[in-house]
Amino acid sequence: MEKNNRQNINSYIIEDEGIAIDIMLDSFSQQCIPIIYLESFESDNKMQNNIDFIKSHQVELHHIINNEITAYITQVYKQDGGKVLSQISLIKIYLLPEKDEYGFMFAWSGDSEHGIGVKLKNLSMIKIGYAETAFL
């Protein structure tokens, strides 16, 4: 993870994309993951509520996202999506300006140039595609 143009403010970090905080999501990784509140440079109740939702629903989100990524890789790349899940790692989560929408950005060695992006509203999949799908 690049840490260019970051400025520490307590536990929050100001990035070019918005305010961010690193959190642990054991269902996804044993490393801290940055959550970026896109286009916002102050934390507020919406940010905290979104983070609380993601933390409390991480097992369900992990299951939903893994199923979608498996199907996506099988369909688009003609590979066994279930076998490549171990090659995928969550690198960022975006809290989008739209109510209850989140973007998950993944690195994948099978397409290191494009990665994989997943956009959700609550626990429902909106879109999956290249990494930028997570924040567009």
Tab-separated table of N, CA and C in Angstrom:
chain	number	residue	atom	x	y	z
A	1	MET	N	0.834	-1.167	0.000
A	1	MET	CA	0.000	0.000	0.000
A	1	MET	C	0.883	1.236	0.000
A	2	GLU	N	0.630	2.166	-0.911
A	2	GLU	CA	1.387	3.398	-0.962
A	2	GLU	C	0.916	4.346	0.121
A	3	LYS	N	1.831	5.080	0.675
A	3	LYS	CA	1.479	6.041	1.710
A	3	LYS	C	1.917	7.433	1.273
A	4	ASN	N	1.737	7.754	-0.013
A	4	ASN	CA	2.081	9.073	-0.515
A	4	ASN	C	1.021	10.074	-0.097
A	5	ASN	N	1.456	11.284	0.165
A	5	ASN	CA	0.545	12.384	0.485
A	5	ASN	C	-0.385	12.069	1.637
A	6	ARG	N	0.100	11.428	2.671
A	6	ARG	CA	-0.705	11.137	3.852
A	6	ARG	C	-0.284	12.073	4.971
A	7	GLN	N	-1.253	12.510	5.732
A	7	GLN	CA	-0.986	13.369	6.874
A	7	GLN	C	-1.736	12.791	8.062
A	8	ASN	N	-1.026	12.481	9.141
A	8	ASN	CA	-1.667	11.901	10.320
A	8	ASN	C	-2.441	12.953	11.093
A	9	ILE	N	-3.664	12.616	11.451
A	9	ILE	CA	-4.480	13.422	12.347
A	9	ILE	C	-5.112	12.430	13.299
A	10	ASN	N	-4.581	12.341	14.528
A	10	ASN	CA	-4.990	11.301	15.476
A	10	ASN	C	-4.874	9.957	14.786
A	11	SER	N	-5.954	9.170	14.762
A	11	SER	CA	-5.878	7.869	14.104
A	11	SER	C	-6.356	7.940	12.654
A	12	TYR	N	-6.827	9.094	12.237
A	12	TYR	CA	-7.261	9.281	10.855
A	12	TYR	C	-6.111	9.814	10.020
A	13	ILE	N	-6.178	9.562	8.726
A	13	ILE	CA	-5.146	9.983	7.797
A	13	ILE	C	-5.838	10.714	6.653
A	14	ILE	N	-5.291	11.854	6.251
A	14	ILE	CA	-5.824	12.561	5.094
A	14	ILE	C	-5.071	12.066	3.861
A	15	GLU	N	-5.819	11.553	2.876
A	15	GLU	CA	-5.247	11.109	1.612
A	15	GLU	C	-5.820	11.986	0.511
A	16	ASP	N	-5.262	11.878	-0.685
A	16	ASP	CA	-5.781	12.630	-1.823
A	16	ASP	C	-7.247	12.301	-2.091
A	17	GLU	N	-7.634	11.059	-1.834
A	17	GLU	CA	-8.995	10.600	-2.141
A	17	GLU	C	-10.004	10.958	-1.056
A	18	GLY	N	-9.531	11.252	0.154
A	18	GLY	CA	-10.422	11.548	1.272
A	18	GLY	C	-9.783	11.131	2.582
A	19	ILE	N	-10.538	11.240	3.649
A	19	ILE	CA	-10.033	10.854	4.966
A	19	ILE	C	-10.038	9.330	5.072
A	20	ALA	N	-9.047	8.790	5.758
A	20	ALA	CA	-8.913	7.326	5.836
A	20	ALA	C	-8.525	6.907	7.242
A	21	ILE	N	-8.816	5.664	7.524
A	21	ILE	CA	-8.389	5.041	8.770
A	21	ILE	C	-8.099	3.574	8.463
A	22	ASP	N	-7.092	3.026	9.080
A	22	ASP	CA	-6.759	1.613	8.899
A	22	ASP	C	-7.489	0.793	9.957
A	23	ILE	N	-8.122	-0.301	9.525
A	23	ILE	CA	-8.819	-1.186	10.462
A	23	ILE	C	-8.465	-2.639	10.157
A	24	MET	N	-8.703	-3.482	11.135
A	24	MET	CA	-8.528	-4.925	10.964
A	24	MET	C	-9.878	-5.547	10.635
A	25	LEU	N	-9.887	-6.376	9.614
A	25	LEU	CA	-11.052	-7.182	9.257
A	25	LEU	C	-10.563	-8.618	9.135
A	26	ASP	N	-10.671	-9.366	10.207
A	26	ASP	CA	-10.125	-10.722	10.252
A	26	ASP	C	-10.683	-11.638	9.169
A	27	SER	N	-11.901	-11.386	8.720
A	27	SER	CA	-12.484	-12.229	7.672
A	27	SER	C	-11.767	-12.056	6.334
A	28	PHE	N	-11.127	-10.913	6.140
A	28	PHE	CA	-10.473	-10.622	4.871
A	28	PHE	C	-8.956	-10.750	4.925
A	29	SER	N	-8.357	-10.368	6.049
A	29	SER	CA	-6.898	-10.290	6.095
A	29	SER	C	-6.409	-10.229	7.535
A	30	GLN	N	-5.160	-10.580	7.708
A	30	GLN	CA	-4.521	-10.439	9.015
A	30	GLN	C	-3.743	-9.124	9.094
A	31	GLN	N	-3.923	-8.271	8.093
A	31	GLN	CA	-3.264	-6.969	8.060
A	31	GLN	C	-4.316	-5.869	8.094
A	32	CYS	N	-3.906	-4.687	8.526
A	32	CYS	CA	-4.816	-3.543	8.518
A	32	CYS	C	-5.152	-3.160	7.080
A	33	ILE	N	-6.390	-2.775	6.878
A	33	ILE	CA	-6.889	-2.369	5.570
A	33	ILE	C	-7.307	-0.903	5.665
A	34	PRO	N	-6.879	-0.050	4.717
A	34	PRO	CA	-7.344	1.334	4.756
A	34	PRO	C	-8.793	1.444	4.275
A	35	ILE	N	-9.587	2.161	5.048
A	35	ILE	CA	-10.949	2.508	4.637
A	35	ILE	C	-10.922	3.993	4.327
A	36	ILE	N	-11.282	4.346	3.101
A	36	ILE	CA	-11.221	5.728	2.642
A	36	ILE	C	-12.634	6.252	2.442
A	37	TYR	N	-12.929	7.347	3.115
A	37	TYR	CA	-14.217	8.033	2.978
A	37	TYR	C	-14.063	8.964	1.787
A	38	LEU	N	-14.460	8.479	0.623
A	38	LEU	CA	-14.195	9.129	-0.653
A	38	LEU	C	-14.754	10.547	-0.695
A	39	GLU	N	-13.898	11.478	-1.129
A	39	GLU	CA	-14.244	12.882	-1.330
A	39	GLU	C	-14.667	13.607	-0.060
A	40	SER	N	-14.325	13.077	1.088
A	40	SER	CA	-14.613	13.746	2.352
A	40	SER	C	-13.307	13.858	3.128
A	41	PHE	N	-13.119	14.983	3.770
A	41	PHE	CA	-11.868	15.203	4.482
A	41	PHE	C	-12.073	15.394	5.978
A	42	GLU	N	-13.259	15.012	6.448
A	42	GLU	CA	-13.572	15.007	7.876
A	42	GLU	C	-14.361	13.746	8.191
A	43	SER	N	-14.105	13.184	9.352
A	43	SER	CA	-14.914	12.037	9.770
A	43	SER	C	-16.247	12.563	10.289
A	44	ASP	N	-17.279	11.768	10.129
A	44	ASP	CA	-18.598	12.147	10.623
A	44	ASP	C	-19.366	10.880	10.992
A	45	ASN	N	-20.626	11.047	11.366
A	45	ASN	CA	-21.451	9.897	11.762
A	45	ASN	C	-21.621	8.902	10.629
A	46	LYS	N	-21.755	9.383	9.388
A	46	LYS	CA	-21.913	8.480	8.241
A	46	LYS	C	-20.692	7.574	8.125
A	47	MET	N	-19.516	8.158	8.239
A	47	MET	CA	-18.288	7.364	8.150
A	47	MET	C	-18.251	6.315	9.255
A	48	GLN	N	-18.515	6.727	10.476
A	48	GLN	CA	-18.463	5.794	11.597
A	48	GLN	C	-19.517	4.700	11.463
A	49	ASN	N	-20.732	5.070	11.040
A	49	ASN	CA	-21.790	4.071	10.847
A	49	ASN	C	-21.416	3.069	9.760
A	50	ASN	N	-20.814	3.559	8.670
A	50	ASN	CA	-20.389	2.664	7.588
A	50	ASN	C	-19.297	1.709	8.055
A	51	ILE	N	-18.332	2.219	8.804
A	51	ILE	CA	-17.261	1.367	9.329
A	51	ILE	C	-17.837	0.328	10.284
A	52	ASP	N	-18.737	0.755	11.158
A	52	ASP	CA	-19.378	-0.183	12.090
A	52	ASP	C	-20.130	-1.275	11.336
A	53	PHE	N	-20.836	-0.893	10.256
A	53	PHE	CA	-21.573	-1.869	9.447
A	53	PHE	C	-20.610	-2.884	8.831
A	54	ILE	N	-19.544	-2.397	8.225
A	54	ILE	CA	-18.574	-3.293	7.584
A	54	ILE	C	-17.946	-4.236	8.605
A	55	LYS	N	-17.559	-3.709	9.752
A	55	LYS	CA	-16.967	-4.558	10.794
A	55	LYS	C	-17.949	-5.622	11.277
A	56	SER	N	-19.178	-5.221	11.542
A	56	SER	CA	-20.144	-6.164	12.114
A	56	SER	C	-20.686	-7.153	11.090
A	57	HIS	N	-20.553	-6.853	9.800
A	57	HIS	CA	-21.042	-7.747	8.744
A	57	HIS	C	-19.905	-8.309	7.895
A	58	GLN	N	-18.678	-8.285	8.417
A	58	GLN	CA	-17.539	-8.699	7.605
A	58	GLN	C	-17.606	-10.152	7.149
A	59	VAL	N	-18.154	-11.035	7.951
A	59	VAL	CA	-18.251	-12.448	7.547
A	59	VAL	C	-19.200	-12.579	6.360
A	60	GLU	N	-20.355	-11.927	6.439
A	60	GLU	CA	-21.317	-11.972	5.331
A	60	GLU	C	-20.743	-11.297	4.091
A	61	LEU	N	-20.116	-10.138	4.272
A	61	LEU	CA	-19.518	-9.437	3.141
A	61	LEU	C	-18.440	-10.292	2.477
A	62	HIS	N	-17.615	-10.933	3.273
A	62	HIS	CA	-16.563	-11.802	2.739
A	62	HIS	C	-17.173	-12.933	1.910
A	63	HIS	N	-18.218	-13.543	2.412
A	63	HIS	CA	-18.891	-14.635	1.703
A	63	HIS	C	-19.492	-14.137	0.380
A	64	ILE	N	-20.216	-13.034	0.426
A	64	ILE	CA	-20.843	-12.470	-0.779
A	64	ILE	C	-19.777	-12.127	-1.814
A	65	ILE	N	-18.741	-11.421	-1.379
A	65	ILE	CA	-17.692	-10.983	-2.298
A	65	ILE	C	-16.937	-12.174	-2.882
A	66	ASN	N	-16.602	-13.156	-2.077
A	66	ASN	CA	-15.907	-14.339	-2.601
A	66	ASN	C	-16.736	-15.058	-3.654
A	67	ASN	N	-18.038	-15.195	-3.413
A	67	ASN	CA	-18.908	-15.832	-4.405
A	67	ASN	C	-18.925	-15.045	-5.709
A	68	GLU	N	-19.011	-13.723	-5.609
A	68	GLU	CA	-19.047	-12.884	-6.810
A	68	GLU	C	-17.714	-12.905	-7.547
A	69	ILE	N	-16.614	-12.848	-6.817
A	69	ILE	CA	-15.296	-12.886	-7.452
A	69	ILE	C	-15.070	-14.239	-8.126
A	70	THR	N	-15.484	-15.308	-7.486
A	70	THR	CA	-15.356	-16.641	-8.079
A	70	THR	C	-16.093	-16.702	-9.413
A	71	ALA	N	-17.328	-16.233	-9.440
A	71	ALA	CA	-18.123	-16.238	-10.676
A	71	ALA	C	-17.504	-15.315	-11.723
A	72	TYR	N	-17.040	-14.152	-11.300
A	72	TYR	CA	-16.438	-13.173	-12.210
A	72	TYR	C	-15.186	-13.747	-12.878
A	73	ILE	N	-14.295	-14.326	-12.108
A	73	ILE	CA	-13.060	-14.886	-12.667
A	73	ILE	C	-13.371	-16.052	-13.601
A	74	THR	N	-14.327	-16.877	-13.215
A	74	THR	CA	-14.717	-18.008	-14.061
A	74	THR	C	-15.273	-17.515	-15.392
A	75	GLN	N	-16.139	-16.508	-15.341
A	75	GLN	CA	-16.790	-16.007	-16.552
A	75	GLN	C	-15.846	-15.176	-17.423
A	76	VAL	N	-15.126	-14.228	-16.838
A	76	VAL	CA	-14.324	-13.286	-17.611
A	76	VAL	C	-12.965	-13.857	-18.003
A	77	TYR	N	-12.321	-14.553	-17.088
A	77	TYR	CA	-10.964	-15.034	-17.334
A	77	TYR	C	-10.907	-16.517	-17.698
A	78	LYS	N	-12.055	-17.180	-17.659
A	78	LYS	CA	-12.139	-18.610	-18.012
A	78	LYS	C	-11.209	-19.465	-17.153
A	79	GLN	N	-11.109	-19.092	-15.870
A	79	GLN	CA	-10.317	-19.850	-14.902
A	79	GLN	C	-11.244	-20.326	-13.795
A	80	ASP	N	-10.808	-21.307	-13.061
A	80	ASP	CA	-11.582	-21.786	-11.919
A	80	ASP	C	-11.457	-20.759	-10.798
A	81	GLY	N	-12.489	-19.942	-10.646
A	81	GLY	CA	-12.476	-18.870	-9.661
A	81	GLY	C	-12.231	-19.338	-8.249
A	82	GLY	N	-12.744	-20.501	-7.897
A	82	GLY	CA	-12.553	-21.026	-6.551
A	82	GLY	C	-11.104	-21.337	-6.239
A	83	LYS	N	-10.359	-21.732	-7.264
A	83	LYS	CA	-8.952	-22.091	-7.052
A	83	LYS	C	-8.039	-20.876	-6.939
A	84	VAL	N	-8.482	-19.722	-7.425
A	84	VAL	CA	-7.603	-18.548	-7.407
A	84	VAL	C	-7.908	-17.584	-6.256
A	85	LEU	N	-8.890	-17.895	-5.443
A	85	LEU	CA	-9.229	-16.996	-4.334
A	85	LEU	C	-8.045	-16.735	-3.407
A	86	SER	N	-7.164	-17.700	-3.266
A	86	SER	CA	-5.998	-17.512	-2.392
A	86	SER	C	-5.004	-16.504	-2.973
A	87	GLN	N	-5.153	-16.167	-4.252
A	87	GLN	CA	-4.264	-15.207	-4.912
A	87	GLN	C	-4.814	-13.783	-4.866
A	88	ILE	N	-5.930	-13.598	-4.195
A	88	ILE	CA	-6.608	-12.306	-4.158
A	88	ILE	C	-6.469	-11.709	-2.763
A	89	SER	N	-6.128	-10.413	-2.707
A	89	SER	CA	-6.013	-9.768	-1.397
A	89	SER	C	-6.676	-8.392	-1.418
A	90	LEU	N	-7.412	-8.127	-0.370
A	90	LEU	CA	-8.085	-6.840	-0.205
A	90	LEU	C	-7.034	-5.774	0.071
A	91	ILE	N	-7.073	-4.675	-0.710
A	91	ILE	CA	-6.083	-3.618	-0.498
A	91	ILE	C	-6.693	-2.302	-0.028
A	92	LYS	N	-7.967	-2.046	-0.341
A	92	LYS	CA	-8.635	-0.818	0.101
A	92	LYS	C	-10.136	-1.038	0.146
A	93	ILE	N	-10.773	-0.266	1.018
A	93	ILE	CA	-12.230	-0.194	1.048
A	93	ILE	C	-12.595	1.277	0.913
A	94	TYR	N	-13.563	1.550	0.055
A	94	TYR	CA	-14.045	2.915	-0.134
A	94	TYR	C	-15.445	3.051	0.447
A	95	LEU	N	-15.655	4.112	1.206
A	95	LEU	CA	-16.989	4.503	1.631
A	95	LEU	C	-17.426	5.541	0.611
A	96	LEU	N	-18.446	5.203	-0.163
A	96	LEU	CA	-18.856	6.051	-1.273
A	96	LEU	C	-19.848	7.116	-0.819
A	97	PRO	N	-19.946	8.227	-1.577
A	97	PRO	CA	-20.865	9.300	-1.185
A	97	PRO	C	-22.331	8.855	-1.126
A	98	GLU	N	-22.704	7.881	-1.965
A	98	GLU	CA	-24.078	7.383	-1.960
A	98	GLU	C	-24.337	6.638	-0.654
A	99	LYS	N	-25.557	6.723	-0.175
A	99	LYS	CA	-25.922	6.121	1.110
A	99	LYS	C	-25.700	4.611	1.096
A	100	ASP	N	-24.981	4.123	2.098
A	100	ASP	CA	-24.755	2.692	2.332
A	100	ASP	C	-24.089	1.967	1.165
A	101	GLU	N	-23.260	2.671	0.393
A	101	GLU	CA	-22.519	2.036	-0.695
A	101	GLU	C	-21.039	1.972	-0.341
A	102	TYR	N	-20.443	0.814	-0.674
A	102	TYR	CA	-19.059	0.526	-0.336
A	102	TYR	C	-18.361	-0.069	-1.545
A	103	GLY	N	-17.088	0.237	-1.690
A	103	GLY	CA	-16.284	-0.365	-2.735
A	103	GLY	C	-15.111	-1.114	-2.129
A	104	PHE	N	-14.871	-2.313	-2.606
A	104	PHE	CA	-13.762	-3.145	-2.132
A	104	PHE	C	-12.799	-3.340	-3.296
A	105	MET	N	-11.538	-2.966	-3.095
A	105	MET	CA	-10.526	-3.089	-4.138
A	105	MET	C	-9.560	-4.217	-3.772
A	106	PHE	N	-9.363	-5.111	-4.741
A	106	PHE	CA	-8.519	-6.284	-4.531
A	106	PHE	C	-7.362	-6.312	-5.520
A	107	ALA	N	-6.214	-6.767	-5.058
A	107	ALA	CA	-5.093	-7.097	-5.931
A	107	ALA	C	-5.234	-8.577	-6.268
A	108	TRP	N	-4.900	-8.920	-7.516
A	108	TRP	CA	-4.957	-10.318	-7.943
A	108	TRP	C	-3.785	-10.591	-8.871
A	109	SER	N	-3.017	-11.598	-8.551
A	109	SER	CA	-1.840	-11.923	-9.355
A	109	SER	C	-2.219	-12.383	-10.762
A	110	GLY	N	-3.435	-12.849	-10.954
A	110	GLY	CA	-3.891	-13.282	-12.274
A	110	GLY	C	-4.115	-12.132	-13.235
A	111	ASP	N	-4.308	-10.924	-12.727
A	111	ASP	CA	-4.423	-9.709	-13.528
A	111	ASP	C	-3.910	-8.554	-12.673
A	112	SER	N	-2.607	-8.532	-12.490
A	112	SER	CA	-2.007	-7.545	-11.588
A	112	SER	C	-2.156	-6.116	-12.097
A	113	GLU	N	-2.352	-5.947	-13.400
A	113	GLU	CA	-2.518	-4.600	-13.953
A	113	GLU	C	-3.877	-4.003	-13.594
A	114	HIS	N	-4.917	-4.817	-13.604
A	114	HIS	CA	-6.276	-4.302	-13.410
A	114	HIS	C	-6.879	-4.605	-12.055
A	115	GLY	N	-6.484	-5.684	-11.417
A	115	GLY	CA	-7.077	-6.060	-10.142
A	115	GLY	C	-8.566	-6.327	-10.270
A	116	ILE	N	-9.255	-6.299	-9.140
A	116	ILE	CA	-10.701	-6.545	-9.115
A	116	ILE	C	-11.337	-5.535	-8.169
A	117	GLY	N	-12.442	-4.966	-8.605
A	117	GLY	CA	-13.201	-4.044	-7.771
A	117	GLY	C	-14.627	-4.524	-7.618
A	118	VAL	N	-15.158	-4.349	-6.428
A	118	VAL	CA	-16.518	-4.784	-6.120
A	118	VAL	C	-17.239	-3.613	-5.467
A	119	LYS	N	-18.448	-3.325	-5.943
A	119	LYS	CA	-19.268	-2.271	-5.341
A	119	LYS	C	-20.528	-2.899	-4.776
A	120	LEU	N	-20.836	-2.547	-3.512
A	120	LEU	CA	-22.015	-3.086	-2.832
A	120	LEU	C	-22.858	-1.968	-2.235
A	121	LYS	N	-24.119	-2.262	-2.059
A	121	LYS	CA	-25.024	-1.425	-1.274
A	121	LYS	C	-25.529	-2.321	-0.165
A	122	ASN	N	-25.178	-1.976	1.069
A	122	ASN	CA	-25.434	-2.842	2.220
A	122	ASN	C	-24.855	-4.221	1.936
A	123	LEU	N	-25.688	-5.244	1.857
A	123	LEU	CA	-25.196	-6.601	1.584
A	123	LEU	C	-25.569	-7.076	0.181
A	124	SER	N	-25.832	-6.130	-0.725
A	124	SER	CA	-26.216	-6.481	-2.095
A	124	SER	C	-25.159	-6.007	-3.086
A	125	MET	N	-24.805	-6.893	-3.994
A	125	MET	CA	-23.830	-6.580	-5.024
A	125	MET	C	-24.434	-5.607	-6.029
A	126	ILE	N	-23.688	-4.556	-6.362
A	126	ILE	CA	-24.100	-3.622	-7.407
A	126	ILE	C	-23.340	-3.924	-8.688
A	127	LYS	N	-21.997	-4.067	-8.554
A	127	LYS	CA	-21.169	-4.224	-9.748
A	127	LYS	C	-19.832	-4.854	-9.374
A	128	ILE	N	-19.261	-5.586	-10.315
A	128	ILE	CA	-17.918	-6.144	-10.163
A	128	ILE	C	-17.179	-5.933	-11.479
A	129	GLY	N	-15.888	-5.661	-11.396
A	129	GLY	CA	-15.089	-5.431	-12.595
A	129	GLY	C	-13.647	-5.170	-12.212
A	130	TYR	N	-12.980	-4.345	-13.033
A	130	TYR	CA	-11.607	-3.962	-12.713
A	130	TYR	C	-11.585	-3.184	-11.403
A	131	ALA	N	-10.411	-2.997	-10.846
A	131	ALA	CA	-10.248	-2.380	-9.526
A	131	ALA	C	-10.976	-1.047	-9.388
A	132	GLU	N	-10.967	-0.209	-10.430
A	132	GLU	CA	-11.606	1.105	-10.319
A	132	GLU	C	-13.118	1.031	-10.114
A	133	THR	N	-13.702	-0.126	-10.348
A	133	THR	CA	-15.128	-0.323	-10.060
A	133	THR	C	-15.420	-0.014	-8.595
A	134	ALA	N	-14.453	-0.216	-7.735
A	134	ALA	CA	-14.632	-0.005	-6.297
A	134	ALA	C	-14.918	1.448	-5.946
A	135	PHE	N	-14.467	2.384	-6.774
A	135	PHE	CA	-14.662	3.791	-6.415
A	135	PHE	C	-15.387	4.608	-7.468
A	136	LEU	N	-15.798	4.016	-8.560
A	136	LEU	CA	-16.542	4.749	-9.600
A	136	LEU	C	-18.032	4.611	-9.410
